[in-house]
mmCIF file of C-alpha atoms in Angstrom:
data_model
loop_
_atom_site.group_PDB
_atom_site.id
_atom_site.type_symbol
_atom_site.label_atom_id
_atom_site.label_comp_id
_atom_site.label_asym_id
_atom_site.label_seq_id
_atom_site.Cartn_x
_atom_site.Cartn_y
_atom_site.Cartn_z
ATOM 1 C CA UNK A 482 -27.661 18.240 -35.430
ATOM 2 C CA UNK A 483 -26.749 15.264 -37.733
ATOM 3 C CA UNK A 484 -29.584 13.554 -39.338
ATOM 4 C CA UNK A 485 -28.452 10.425 -40.564
ATOM 5 C CA UNK A 486 -29.678 10.113 -44.791
ATOM 6 C CA UNK A 487 -30.730 6.328 -45.849
ATOM 7 C CA UNK A 488 -30.892 3.364 -44.273
ATOM 8 C CA UNK A 489 -28.375 1.812 -41.949
ATOM 9 C CA UNK A 490 -27.695 -1.146 -43.249
ATOM 10 C CA UNK A 491 -25.227 -3.974 -40.984
ATOM 11 C CA UNK A 492 -22.630 -6.853 -41.758
ATOM 12 C CA UNK A 493 -21.728 -10.298 -39.827
ATOM 13 C CA UNK A 494 -18.563 -9.781 -38.244
ATOM 14 C CA UNK A 495 -15.432 -10.727 -40.687
ATOM 15 C CA UNK A 496 -18.253 -10.406 -43.801
ATOM 16 C CA UNK A 497 -16.719 -10.483 -46.526
ATOM 17 C CA UNK A 498 -17.310 -9.619 -50.393
ATOM 18 C CA UNK A 499 -20.392 -7.668 -49.811
ATOM 19 C CA UNK A 500 -20.978 -4.445 -51.009
ATOM 20 C CA UNK A 501 -19.342 -1.696 -49.869
ATOM 21 C CA UNK A 502 -22.155 0.390 -47.746
ATOM 22 C CA UNK A 503 -23.183 4.405 -48.666
ATOM 23 C CA UNK A 504 -23.200 6.796 -46.585
ATOM 24 C CA UNK A 505 -24.596 10.284 -46.120
ATOM 25 C CA UNK A 506 -24.901 12.630 -43.869
ATOM 26 C CA UNK A 507 -26.656 15.956 -43.839
ATOM 27 C CA UNK A 508 -25.613 18.881 -40.652
ATOM 28 C CA UNK A 509 -25.636 21.783 -39.359
ATOM 29 C CA UNK A 510 -24.925 24.048 -36.925
ATOM 30 C CA UNK A 511 -26.263 27.477 -34.872
ATOM 31 C CA UNK A 512 -23.445 28.604 -34.787
ATOM 32 C CA UNK A 513 -21.777 29.959 -38.759
ATOM 33 C CA UNK A 514 -18.197 30.967 -36.826
ATOM 34 C CA UNK A 515 -18.188 26.516 -35.452
ATOM 35 C CA UNK A 516 -16.467 24.466 -37.527
ATOM 36 C CA UNK A 517 -18.055 21.276 -38.295
ATOM 37 C CA UNK A 518 -16.212 17.845 -39.253
ATOM 38 C CA UNK A 519 -17.300 13.652 -38.920
ATOM 39 C CA UNK A 520 -14.958 10.941 -39.095
ATOM 40 C CA UNK A 521 -15.581 7.716 -40.028
ATOM 41 C CA UNK A 522 -13.959 4.617 -39.512
ATOM 42 C CA UNK A 523 -14.243 1.972 -42.008
ATOM 43 C CA UNK A 524 -12.151 -0.843 -41.322
ATOM 44 C CA UNK A 525 -11.422 -5.387 -41.492
ATOM 45 C CA UNK A 526 -10.793 -5.065 -37.603
ATOM 46 C CA UNK A 527 -14.886 -4.400 -36.530
ATOM 47 C CA UNK A 528 -16.799 -6.276 -34.092
ATOM 48 C CA UNK A 529 -20.253 -5.616 -32.699
ATOM 49 C CA UNK A 530 -18.564 -8.037 -30.009
ATOM 50 C CA UNK A 531 -17.804 -4.131 -28.107
ATOM 51 C CA UNK A 532 -14.973 -4.178 -24.777
ATOM 52 C CA UNK A 533 -15.906 -6.955 -22.163
ATOM 53 C CA UNK A 534 -14.768 -6.915 -18.852
ATOM 54 C CA UNK A 535 -13.945 -9.796 -17.242
ATOM 55 C CA UNK A 536 -12.426 -11.040 -13.832
ATOM 56 C CA UNK A 537 -8.897 -12.539 -12.863
ATOM 57 C CA UNK A 538 -8.313 -14.905 -9.679
ATOM 58 C CA UNK A 539 -4.407 -13.574 -9.688
ATOM 59 C CA UNK A 540 -2.099 -16.034 -7.456
ATOM 60 C CA UNK A 541 1.245 -14.858 -5.765
ATOM 61 C CA UNK A 542 1.240 -12.257 -2.448
ATOM 62 C CA UNK A 543 -1.612 -10.642 -3.621
ATOM 63 C CA UNK A 544 -1.752 -6.252 -1.905
ATOM 64 C CA UNK A 545 -5.083 -7.092 -0.538
ATOM 65 C CA UNK A 546 -7.664 -3.964 -1.212
ATOM 66 C CA UNK A 547 -6.207 -0.649 -1.557
ATOM 67 C CA UNK A 548 -7.012 3.063 -2.476
ATOM 68 C CA UNK A 549 -4.468 5.934 -4.069
ATOM 69 C CA UNK A 550 -1.583 3.709 -5.435
ATOM 70 C CA UNK A 551 0.367 4.428 -8.340
ATOM 71 C CA UNK A 552 -0.078 1.849 -10.793
ATOM 72 C CA UNK A 553 1.013 1.193 -14.518
ATOM 73 C CA UNK A 554 1.036 -1.282 -17.450
ATOM 74 C CA UNK A 555 4.221 -2.257 -19.258
ATOM 75 C CA UNK A 556 2.938 -4.221 -22.735
ATOM 76 C CA UNK A 557 5.541 -5.143 -23.944
ATOM 77 C CA UNK A 558 5.928 -7.560 -20.272
ATOM 78 C CA UNK A 559 2.679 -7.797 -19.477
ATOM 79 C CA UNK A 560 3.116 -6.430 -16.362
ATOM 80 C CA UNK A 561 1.095 -4.420 -14.187
ATOM 81 C CA UNK A 562 3.228 -2.069 -11.236
ATOM 82 C CA UNK A 563 2.097 -1.765 -8.408
ATOM 83 C CA UNK A 564 3.555 1.119 -5.107
ATOM 84 C CA UNK A 565 1.453 2.153 -2.258
ATOM 85 C CA UNK A 566 -1.836 3.145 -1.568
ATOM 86 C CA UNK A 567 -3.725 3.041 1.515
ATOM 87 C CA UNK A 568 -5.009 -0.410 2.848
ATOM 88 C CA UNK A 569 -8.497 -0.075 4.606
ATOM 89 C CA UNK A 570 -6.058 -0.022 8.336
ATOM 90 C CA UNK A 571 -4.861 2.805 6.730
ATOM 91 C CA UNK A 572 -1.320 1.312 6.275
ATOM 92 C CA UNK A 573 0.523 1.246 2.355
ATOM 93 C CA UNK A 574 3.556 -0.380 1.518
ATOM 94 C CA UNK A 575 6.420 0.070 0.732
ATOM 95 C CA UNK A 576 7.380 -2.488 -1.360
ATOM 96 C CA UNK A 577 6.455 -2.646 -5.159
ATOM 97 C CA UNK A 578 4.200 -4.842 -6.524
ATOM 98 C CA UNK A 579 4.341 -6.968 -10.233
ATOM 99 C CA UNK A 580 1.255 -8.613 -11.528
ATOM 100 C CA UNK A 581 3.348 -11.645 -13.898
ATOM 101 C CA UNK A 582 0.978 -11.873 -16.778
ATOM 102 C CA UNK A 583 -1.457 -8.555 -16.451
ATOM 103 C CA UNK A 584 -3.643 -9.572 -18.873
ATOM 104 C CA UNK A 585 -3.673 -13.295 -18.462
ATOM 105 C CA UNK A 586 -2.507 -14.195 -22.354
ATOM 106 C CA UNK A 587 0.702 -15.437 -20.945
ATOM 107 C CA UNK A 588 -0.630 -18.119 -18.647
ATOM 108 C CA UNK A 589 -2.608 -17.007 -14.917
ATOM 109 C CA UNK A 590 -1.528 -14.638 -13.350
ATOM 110 C CA UNK A 591 0.644 -14.023 -10.652
ATOM 111 C CA UNK A 592 1.788 -10.780 -7.916
ATOM 112 C CA UNK A 593 5.258 -11.439 -6.592
ATOM 113 C CA UNK A 594 6.419 -8.640 -4.025
ATOM 114 C CA UNK A 595 9.775 -6.542 -4.778
ATOM 115 C CA UNK A 596 11.277 -4.736 -1.963
ATOM 116 C CA UNK A 597 13.244 -1.748 -2.044
ATOM 117 C CA UNK A 598 14.887 -0.623 0.111
ATOM 118 C CA UNK A 599 15.511 3.420 1.146
ATOM 119 C CA UNK A 600 12.351 4.718 -0.982
ATOM 120 C CA UNK A 601 10.059 7.129 -0.341
ATOM 121 C CA UNK A 602 7.869 4.901 3.050
ATOM 122 C CA UNK A 603 4.454 5.137 3.575
ATOM 123 C CA UNK A 604 3.272 6.176 0.571
ATOM 124 C CA UNK A 605 -0.489 7.204 -0.424
ATOM 125 C CA UNK A 606 -2.088 8.953 -3.244
ATOM 126 C CA UNK A 607 1.147 10.279 -5.258
ATOM 127 C CA UNK A 608 0.806 10.835 -8.707
ATOM 128 C CA UNK A 609 2.722 9.349 -11.498
ATOM 129 C CA UNK A 610 3.347 6.458 -14.156
ATOM 130 C CA UNK A 611 5.410 3.468 -15.521
ATOM 131 C CA UNK A 612 8.449 4.255 -18.081
ATOM 132 C CA UNK A 613 7.699 0.327 -19.793
ATOM 133 C CA UNK A 614 10.745 1.753 -22.035
ATOM 134 C CA UNK A 615 13.318 2.728 -19.275
ATOM 135 C CA UNK A 616 11.365 -0.039 -16.782
ATOM 136 C CA UNK A 617 11.133 3.052 -14.670
ATOM 137 C CA UNK A 618 8.107 3.488 -11.451
ATOM 138 C CA UNK A 619 7.838 7.618 -11.051
ATOM 139 C CA UNK A 620 6.067 9.093 -8.161
ATOM 140 C CA UNK A 621 5.572 12.700 -7.686
ATOM 141 C CA UNK A 622 4.149 14.656 -3.807
ATOM 142 C CA UNK A 623 1.560 11.930 -2.070
ATOM 143 C CA UNK A 624 1.466 11.964 1.641
ATOM 144 C CA UNK A 625 1.776 9.080 4.404
ATOM 145 C CA UNK A 626 -0.168 8.700 7.653
ATOM 146 C CA UNK A 627 -3.832 11.050 7.878
ATOM 147 C CA UNK A 628 -1.990 13.212 4.772
ATOM 148 C CA UNK A 629 -1.484 16.189 6.889
ATOM 149 C CA UNK A 630 2.016 17.158 5.712
ATOM 150 C CA UNK A 631 1.519 15.782 1.522
ATOM 151 C CA UNK A 632 4.689 14.902 0.351
ATOM 152 C CA UNK A 633 6.759 17.568 -2.413
ATOM 153 C CA UNK A 634 9.242 14.800 -3.605
ATOM 154 C CA UNK A 635 10.231 13.192 -6.530
ATOM 155 C CA UNK A 636 11.412 9.758 -6.743
ATOM 156 C CA UNK A 637 11.795 7.044 -9.719
ATOM 157 C CA UNK A 638 12.666 3.629 -9.319
ATOM 158 C CA UNK A 639 15.238 1.335 -11.834
ATOM 159 C CA UNK A 640 14.196 -1.485 -12.964
ATOM 160 C CA UNK A 641 10.809 -1.000 -11.682
ATOM 161 C CA UNK A 642 9.564 -4.500 -12.902
ATOM 162 C CA UNK A 643 11.311 -6.355 -10.532
ATOM 163 C CA UNK A 644 13.288 -8.571 -14.063
ATOM 164 C CA UNK A 645 16.629 -7.431 -13.347
ATOM 165 C CA UNK A 646 16.740 -8.552 -9.573
ATOM 166 C CA UNK A 647 15.643 -7.265 -6.284
#
C-alpha cells in the first residue's frame, strides 16, 4: 500500500527554471519480511506525449501477411530482418526479407527480398533472433507444413541483412 503525501504539480514539457518539486510518500506492507523499494526518475527528457503507433506503407517486394516468422531489428542500419513464417495460404518463404529504413527516419521504408539457397527450407514458428553486431540471424526449431514433425535444428545466416551481397 502506498500513499502519496502532498499535492501533485505538473509542469509543461521542457519547462526550465521551475522550483524543484518535493516528493514524499508513506508505504507499508502487511508482510514484515518483504523489502520495499521505490524508484523515482527525474530528468530533462520527460514527455507527456508518450508512445504512439505510426502506420507506414513500405514499398518494394512486400512479404505479405504472415505469422510465426523470426524477426530482428538492427538499430545501427535501421533494418528489420525477417525469415519464414506461415502465410494465409499455408506456405512459408525460404527467402530473407529485409525492411530498409524500417523506422522511416532515413527515408521511406522499402522491402527487399534476399534469396538464400541451401537454408533450412520453408519454416514457421522457429525461435530466433538477429545479432546486429555480427549481422547474423540465428534460428532454432520450428516446423514446415502441418507441424507434425518439428525441427530440432539450429541455423545461423551470416550477412543476414544483405548488405554484403546476396
